[in-house]
mmCIF file with all atom_site columns, C-alpha atoms in Angstrom:
data_model
loop_
_atom_site.group_PDB
_atom_site.id
_atom_site.type_symbol
_atom_site.label_atom_id
_atom_site.label_alt_id
_atom_site.label_comp_id
_atom_site.label_asym_id
_atom_site.label_entity_id
_atom_site.label_seq_id
_atom_site.pdbx_PDB_ins_code
_atom_site.Cartn_x
_atom_site.Cartn_y
_atom_site.Cartn_z
_atom_site.occupancy
_atom_site.B_iso_or_equiv
_atom_site.pdbx_formal_charge
_atom_site.auth_seq_id
_atom_site.auth_comp_id
_atom_site.auth_asym_id
_atom_site.auth_atom_id
_atom_site.pdbx_PDB_model_num
ATOM 1   C CA . MET Y 1 1   ? -42.688 1.629   33.407  1.00 67.00 ? 25  MET Y CA 1
ATOM 2   C CA . ALA Y 1 2   ? -40.955 -0.584  30.760  1.00 88.00 ? 26  ALA Y CA 1
ATOM 3   C CA . GLN Y 1 3   ? -38.440 2.470   29.898  1.00 89.00 ? 27  GLN Y CA 1
ATOM 4   C CA . VAL Y 1 4   ? -37.111 2.242   33.079  1.00 89.00 ? 28  VAL Y CA 1
ATOM 5   C CA . GLU Y 1 5   ? -36.886 -1.358  33.457  1.00 91.00 ? 29  GLU Y CA 1
ATOM 6   C CA . ARG Y 1 6   ? -34.994 -1.087  30.078  1.00 91.00 ? 30  ARG Y CA 1
ATOM 7   C CA . GLN Y 1 7   ? -32.720 1.605   31.644  1.00 92.00 ? 31  GLN Y CA 1
ATOM 8   C CA . ALA Y 1 8   ? -32.071 -0.485  34.640  1.00 92.00 ? 32  ALA Y CA 1
ATOM 9   C CA . GLU Y 1 9   ? -31.157 -3.452  32.507  1.00 93.00 ? 33  GLU Y CA 1
ATOM 10  C CA . ALA Y 1 10  ? -28.806 -1.629  30.545  1.00 94.00 ? 34  ALA Y CA 1
ATOM 11  C CA . LEU Y 1 11  ? -27.579 -0.252  33.805  1.00 93.00 ? 35  LEU Y CA 1
ATOM 12  C CA . GLU Y 1 12  ? -27.000 -3.410  35.188  1.00 94.00 ? 36  GLU Y CA 1
ATOM 13  C CA . ARG Y 1 13  ? -25.443 -4.790  31.827  1.00 94.00 ? 37  ARG Y CA 1
ATOM 14  C CA . LEU Y 1 14  ? -23.117 -1.868  31.706  1.00 94.00 ? 38  LEU Y CA 1
ATOM 15  C CA . LEU Y 1 15  ? -21.872 -2.639  35.467  1.00 94.00 ? 39  LEU Y CA 1
ATOM 16  C CA . ASP Y 1 16  ? -20.959 -6.227  34.672  1.00 93.00 ? 40  ASP Y CA 1
ATOM 17  C CA . ILE Y 1 17  ? -18.963 -5.246  31.335  1.00 94.00 ? 41  ILE Y CA 1
ATOM 18  C CA . ALA Y 1 18  ? -17.535 -2.611  34.108  1.00 94.00 ? 42  ALA Y CA 1
ATOM 19  C CA . SER Y 1 19  ? -16.845 -5.302  36.439  1.00 92.00 ? 43  SER Y CA 1
ATOM 20  C CA . THR Y 1 20  ? -15.528 -7.853  33.809  1.00 92.00 ? 44  THR Y CA 1
ATOM 21  C CA . LEU Y 1 21  ? -13.223 -5.086  32.501  1.00 89.00 ? 45  LEU Y CA 1
ATOM 22  C CA . ASN Y 1 22  ? -12.001 -4.354  35.977  1.00 88.00 ? 46  ASN Y CA 1
ATOM 23  C CA . GLU Y 1 23  ? -11.028 -7.979  36.523  1.00 87.00 ? 47  GLU Y CA 1
ATOM 24  C CA . LEU Y 1 24  ? -8.932  -8.313  33.326  1.00 84.00 ? 48  LEU Y CA 1
ATOM 25  C CA . LEU Y 1 25  ? -7.075  -5.433  34.444  1.00 84.00 ? 49  LEU Y CA 1
ATOM 26  C CA . SER Y 1 26  ? -6.237  -6.892  37.722  1.00 85.00 ? 50  SER Y CA 1
ATOM 27  C CA . ASP Y 1 27  ? -4.723  -9.886  36.078  1.00 86.00 ? 51  ASP Y CA 1
ATOM 28  C CA . GLU Y 1 28  ? -1.222  -9.035  35.937  1.00 87.00 ? 52  GLU Y CA 1
ATOM 29  C CA . GLU Y 1 29  ? -0.118  -12.190 33.697  1.00 88.00 ? 53  GLU Y CA 1
ATOM 30  C CA . LEU Y 1 30  ? -2.864  -10.801 31.367  1.00 85.00 ? 54  LEU Y CA 1
ATOM 31  C CA . LEU Y 1 31  ? -1.435  -7.710  31.110  1.00 84.00 ? 55  LEU Y CA 1
ATOM 32  C CA . ARG Y 1 32  ? 2.171   -8.901  30.780  1.00 87.00 ? 56  ARG Y CA 1
ATOM 33  C CA . ALA Y 1 33  ? 1.195   -11.172 27.930  1.00 88.00 ? 57  ALA Y CA 1
ATOM 34  C CA . VAL Y 1 34  ? -0.877  -8.670  26.048  1.00 85.00 ? 58  VAL Y CA 1
ATOM 35  C CA . ALA Y 1 35  ? 2.513   -6.097  26.493  1.00 85.00 ? 59  ALA Y CA 1
ATOM 36  C CA . ARG Y 1 36  ? 4.653   -8.999  24.977  1.00 85.00 ? 60  ARG Y CA 1
ATOM 37  C CA . LEU Y 1 37  ? 2.355   -8.839  22.298  1.00 85.00 ? 61  LEU Y CA 1
ATOM 38  C CA . LEU Y 1 38  ? 1.811   -5.473  21.521  1.00 84.00 ? 62  LEU Y CA 1
ATOM 39  C CA . VAL Y 1 39  ? 4.604   -3.376  22.807  1.00 85.00 ? 63  VAL Y CA 1
ATOM 40  C CA . THR Y 1 40  ? 7.516   -4.260  20.206  1.00 88.00 ? 64  THR Y CA 1
ATOM 41  C CA . PRO Y 1 41  ? 10.360  -2.466  18.272  1.00 89.00 ? 65  PRO Y CA 1
ATOM 42  C CA . GLU Y 1 42  ? 7.683   -2.776  15.379  1.00 90.00 ? 66  GLU Y CA 1
ATOM 43  C CA . THR Y 1 43  ? 4.884   -1.382  16.920  1.00 89.00 ? 67  THR Y CA 1
ATOM 44  C CA . LEU Y 1 44  ? 7.113   1.364   18.701  1.00 89.00 ? 68  LEU Y CA 1
ATOM 45  C CA . LEU Y 1 45  ? 8.329   2.146   15.382  1.00 92.00 ? 69  LEU Y CA 1
ATOM 46  C CA . ILE Y 1 46  ? 4.698   2.646   14.357  1.00 92.00 ? 70  ILE Y CA 1
ATOM 47  C CA . ILE Y 1 47  ? 3.381   5.065   17.102  1.00 91.00 ? 71  ILE Y CA 1
ATOM 48  C CA . ASP Y 1 48  ? 6.627   6.969   16.719  1.00 93.00 ? 72  ASP Y CA 1
ATOM 49  C CA . ARG Y 1 49  ? 5.705   7.466   12.993  1.00 96.00 ? 73  ARG Y CA 1
ATOM 50  C CA . LEU Y 1 50  ? 1.734   7.691   13.252  1.00 94.00 ? 74  LEU Y CA 1
ATOM 51  C CA . PRO Y 1 51  ? 1.926   11.483  12.372  1.00 95.00 ? 75  PRO Y CA 1
ATOM 52  C CA . GLN Y 1 52  ? 3.784   10.950  9.112   1.00 97.00 ? 76  GLN Y CA 1
ATOM 53  C CA . ILE Y 1 53  ? 1.483   7.856   8.430   1.00 96.00 ? 77  ILE Y CA 1
ATOM 54  C CA . MET Y 1 54  ? -1.919  9.601   9.305   1.00 96.00 ? 78  MET Y CA 1
ATOM 55  C CA . GLN Y 1 55  ? -0.867  12.419  6.525   1.00 97.00 ? 79  GLN Y CA 1
ATOM 56  C CA . LEU Y 1 56  ? 0.211   9.605   4.219   1.00 96.00 ? 80  LEU Y CA 1
ATOM 57  C CA . LEU Y 1 57  ? -3.396  8.073   4.851   1.00 95.00 ? 81  LEU Y CA 1
ATOM 58  C CA . GLU Y 1 58  ? -5.099  11.753  4.343   1.00 96.00 ? 82  GLU Y CA 1
ATOM 59  C CA . ARG Y 1 59  ? -3.607  11.979  0.977   1.00 96.00 ? 83  ARG Y CA 1
ATOM 60  C CA . LEU Y 1 60  ? -4.106  8.744   -0.248  1.00 95.00 ? 84  LEU Y CA 1
ATOM 61  C CA . THR Y 1 61  ? -7.842  9.246   0.669   1.00 95.00 ? 85  THR Y CA 1
ATOM 62  C CA . ARG Y 1 62  ? -8.508  12.064  -1.447  1.00 96.00 ? 86  ARG Y CA 1
ATOM 63  C CA . PRO Y 1 63  ? -10.885 11.737  -4.401  1.00 95.00 ? 87  PRO Y CA 1
ATOM 64  C CA . GLU Y 1 64  ? -8.129  12.441  -6.713  1.00 96.00 ? 88  GLU Y CA 1
ATOM 65  C CA . THR Y 1 65  ? -5.170  9.983   -5.696  1.00 96.00 ? 89  THR Y CA 1
ATOM 66  C CA . LEU Y 1 66  ? -7.831  7.597   -5.142  1.00 95.00 ? 90  LEU Y CA 1
ATOM 67  C CA . GLU Y 1 67  ? -8.870  8.150   -8.974  1.00 96.00 ? 91  GLU Y CA 1
ATOM 68  C CA . LYS Y 1 68  ? -5.528  7.537   -9.699  1.00 95.00 ? 92  LYS Y CA 1
ATOM 69  C CA . LEU Y 1 69  ? -4.328  4.622   -7.466  1.00 95.00 ? 93  LEU Y CA 1
ATOM 70  C CA . ASN Y 1 70  ? -7.296  2.850   -9.288  1.00 95.00 ? 94  ASN Y CA 1
ATOM 71  C CA . ALA Y 1 71  ? -5.824  3.930   -12.731 1.00 94.00 ? 95  ALA Y CA 1
ATOM 72  C CA . VAL Y 1 72  ? -2.573  2.361   -11.561 1.00 93.00 ? 96  VAL Y CA 1
ATOM 73  C CA . ALA Y 1 73  ? -4.400  -0.588  -10.186 1.00 94.00 ? 97  ALA Y CA 1
ATOM 74  C CA . ASP Y 1 74  ? -6.158  -0.922  -13.326 1.00 93.00 ? 98  ASP Y CA 1
ATOM 75  C CA . ALA Y 1 75  ? -2.690  -0.574  -15.497 1.00 89.00 ? 99  ALA Y CA 1
ATOM 76  C CA . ILE Y 1 76  ? -1.177  -3.209  -13.253 1.00 89.00 ? 100 ILE Y CA 1
ATOM 77  C CA . ASP Y 1 77  ? -4.108  -5.971  -13.816 1.00 90.00 ? 101 ASP Y CA 1
ATOM 78  C CA . SER Y 1 78  ? -3.419  -5.124  -17.295 1.00 89.00 ? 102 SER Y CA 1
ATOM 79  C CA . LEU Y 1 79  ? 0.151   -6.303  -17.499 1.00 87.00 ? 103 LEU Y CA 1
ATOM 80  C CA . ASP Y 1 80  ? 1.148   -9.750  -18.799 1.00 87.00 ? 104 ASP Y CA 1
ATOM 81  C CA . VAL Y 1 81  ? 2.777   -11.633 -16.039 1.00 89.00 ? 105 VAL Y CA 1
ATOM 82  C CA . GLY Y 1 82  ? 4.827   -13.207 -18.767 1.00 88.00 ? 106 GLY Y CA 1
ATOM 83  C CA . VAL Y 1 83  ? 6.119   -9.685  -20.177 1.00 84.00 ? 107 VAL Y CA 1
ATOM 84  C CA . LEU Y 1 84  ? 7.164   -8.622  -16.600 1.00 86.00 ? 108 LEU Y CA 1
ATOM 85  C CA . ARG Y 1 85  ? 9.223   -11.607 -15.869 1.00 89.00 ? 109 ARG Y CA 1
ATOM 86  C CA . SER Y 1 86  ? 11.060  -11.432 -19.482 1.00 85.00 ? 110 SER Y CA 1
ATOM 87  C CA . LEU Y 1 87  ? 11.496  -7.876  -18.377 1.00 83.00 ? 111 LEU Y CA 1
ATOM 88  C CA . ALA Y 1 88  ? 13.062  -8.434  -15.325 1.00 85.00 ? 112 ALA Y CA 1
ATOM 89  C CA . SER Y 1 89  ? 15.161  -11.071 -16.590 1.00 86.00 ? 113 SER Y CA 1
ATOM 90  C CA . SER Y 1 90  ? 15.946  -8.688  -19.495 1.00 83.00 ? 114 SER Y CA 1
ATOM 91  C CA . LEU Y 1 91  ? 17.597  -6.168  -17.038 1.00 82.00 ? 115 LEU Y CA 1
ATOM 92  C CA . SER Y 1 92  ? 19.908  -8.298  -14.911 1.00 80.00 ? 116 SER Y CA 1
ATOM 93  C CA . ALA Y 1 93  ? 21.490  -9.644  -18.253 1.00 79.00 ? 117 ALA Y CA 1
ATOM 94  C CA . GLU Y 1 94  ? 24.518  -8.269  -19.795 1.00 80.00 ? 118 GLU Y CA 1
ATOM 95  C CA . ALA Y 1 95  ? 24.107  -5.855  -22.639 1.00 72.00 ? 119 ALA Y CA 1
ATOM 96  C CA . GLN Y 1 96  ? 24.101  -7.182  -26.235 1.00 77.00 ? 120 GLN Y CA 1
ATOM 97  C CA . ALA Y 1 97  ? 25.343  -4.357  -28.137 1.00 80.00 ? 121 ALA Y CA 1
ATOM 98  C CA . ASN Y 1 98  ? 28.767  -3.430  -27.168 1.00 83.00 ? 122 ASN Y CA 1
ATOM 99  C CA . ASN Y 1 99  ? 29.222  -1.533  -30.523 1.00 88.00 ? 123 ASN Y CA 1
ATOM 100 C CA . LEU Y 1 100 ? 27.583  -0.071  -33.366 1.00 90.00 ? 124 LEU Y CA 1
ATOM 101 C CA . SER Y 1 101 ? 27.582  -3.041  -35.233 1.00 90.00 ? 125 SER Y CA 1
ATOM 102 C CA . ASP Y 1 102 ? 26.037  -4.871  -32.417 1.00 88.00 ? 126 ASP Y CA 1
ATOM 103 C CA . LEU Y 1 103 ? 23.480  -2.310  -32.404 1.00 87.00 ? 127 LEU Y CA 1
ATOM 104 C CA . MET Y 1 104 ? 22.795  -2.649  -36.112 1.00 89.00 ? 128 MET Y CA 1
ATOM 105 C CA . ARG Y 1 105 ? 22.510  -6.419  -35.930 1.00 89.00 ? 129 ARG Y CA 1
ATOM 106 C CA . LEU Y 1 106 ? 19.643  -6.139  -32.551 1.00 87.00 ? 130 LEU Y CA 1
ATOM 107 C CA . LEU Y 1 107 ? 17.636  -3.413  -34.898 1.00 89.00 ? 131 LEU Y CA 1
ATOM 108 C CA . GLY Y 1 108 ? 17.162  -6.116  -37.438 1.00 90.00 ? 132 GLY Y CA 1
ATOM 109 C CA . ASP Y 1 109 ? 15.850  -8.635  -34.653 1.00 90.00 ? 133 ASP Y CA 1
ATOM 110 C CA . ARG Y 1 110 ? 11.603  -8.511  -35.053 1.00 94.00 ? 134 ARG Y CA 1
ATOM 111 C CA . ASP Y 1 111 ? 11.208  -8.580  -30.723 1.00 89.00 ? 135 ASP Y CA 1
ATOM 112 C CA . VAL Y 1 112 ? 13.597  -5.716  -30.722 1.00 89.00 ? 136 VAL Y CA 1
ATOM 113 C CA . ILE Y 1 113 ? 11.440  -3.664  -33.228 1.00 92.00 ? 137 ILE Y CA 1
ATOM 114 C CA . LYS Y 1 114 ? 8.244   -4.655  -31.605 1.00 91.00 ? 138 LYS Y CA 1
ATOM 115 C CA . GLY Y 1 115 ? 9.930   -3.658  -28.113 1.00 88.00 ? 139 GLY Y CA 1
ATOM 116 C CA . LEU Y 1 116 ? 10.960  -0.398  -29.629 1.00 91.00 ? 140 LEU Y CA 1
ATOM 117 C CA . ALA Y 1 117 ? 7.703   0.552   -31.038 1.00 93.00 ? 141 ALA Y CA 1
ATOM 118 C CA . ILE Y 1 118 ? 6.012   0.324   -27.564 1.00 91.00 ? 142 ILE Y CA 1
ATOM 119 C CA . VAL Y 1 119 ? 8.853   2.548   -25.952 1.00 91.00 ? 143 VAL Y CA 1
ATOM 120 C CA . LEU Y 1 120 ? 8.375   4.894   -28.925 1.00 93.00 ? 144 LEU Y CA 1
ATOM 121 C CA . ASN Y 1 121 ? 4.426   5.020   -27.967 1.00 92.00 ? 145 ASN Y CA 1
ATOM 122 C CA . VAL Y 1 122 ? 5.017   5.199   -24.423 1.00 90.00 ? 146 VAL Y CA 1
ATOM 123 C CA . ALA Y 1 123 ? 7.207   8.163   -24.966 1.00 91.00 ? 147 ALA Y CA 1
ATOM 124 C CA . LYS Y 1 124 ? 4.752   9.709   -27.426 1.00 92.00 ? 148 LYS Y CA 1
ATOM 125 C CA . ALA Y 1 125 ? 2.090   9.064   -25.126 1.00 90.00 ? 149 ALA Y CA 1
ATOM 126 C CA . ILE Y 1 126 ? 3.951   10.888  -22.222 1.00 89.00 ? 150 ILE Y CA 1
ATOM 127 C CA . GLY Y 1 127 ? 5.401   13.786  -24.591 1.00 89.00 ? 151 GLY Y CA 1
ATOM 128 C CA . ALA Y 1 128 ? 1.404   14.565  -25.710 1.00 89.00 ? 152 ALA Y CA 1
ATOM 129 C CA . ALA Y 1 129 ? 0.361   14.465  -21.686 1.00 88.00 ? 153 ALA Y CA 1
ATOM 130 C CA . ARG Y 1 130 ? 2.825   17.035  -20.848 1.00 85.00 ? 154 ARG Y CA 1
ATOM 131 C CA . PRO Y 1 131 ? 2.214   20.723  -21.464 1.00 81.00 ? 155 PRO Y CA 1
ATOM 132 C CA . ALA Y 1 132 ? 4.661   22.514  -23.363 1.00 75.00 ? 156 ALA Y CA 1
ATOM 133 C CA . ASN Y 1 133 ? 7.384   23.955  -21.750 1.00 69.00 ? 157 ASN Y CA 1
ATOM 134 C CA . PRO Y 1 134 ? 7.617   27.855  -22.133 1.00 58.00 ? 158 PRO Y CA 1
ATOM 135 C CA . LYS Y 1 135 ? 10.928  28.784  -22.332 1.00 60.00 ? 159 LYS Y CA 1
#
């Protein structure tokens, strides 16, 4: 009998929930407020793009992609914020070498030499990681 009583209680709770839901869905003012919150140009755009979003999420959650994303996140974590800010400001600055003599002067700067060494190390790593092109 205990199981029958539990089933009866569960059924009674389910009917209470259904009744409450029915009351909520009958409240036109509440439905209008919810619609104003949910139906915006942004949400409609997301709904329109949902197939592409789902494809992207599927690609992003593949094990090999997650491994690559973790490697990128690790690389970002290791970056020095000061270096990034310096890099950003140097990208917006005017060129300091307008001719060959300016370039030669810059090549004598210790910071330029250190920076070039880093760039060359990155280029070497990229070249070593790429397979030879059989042409």
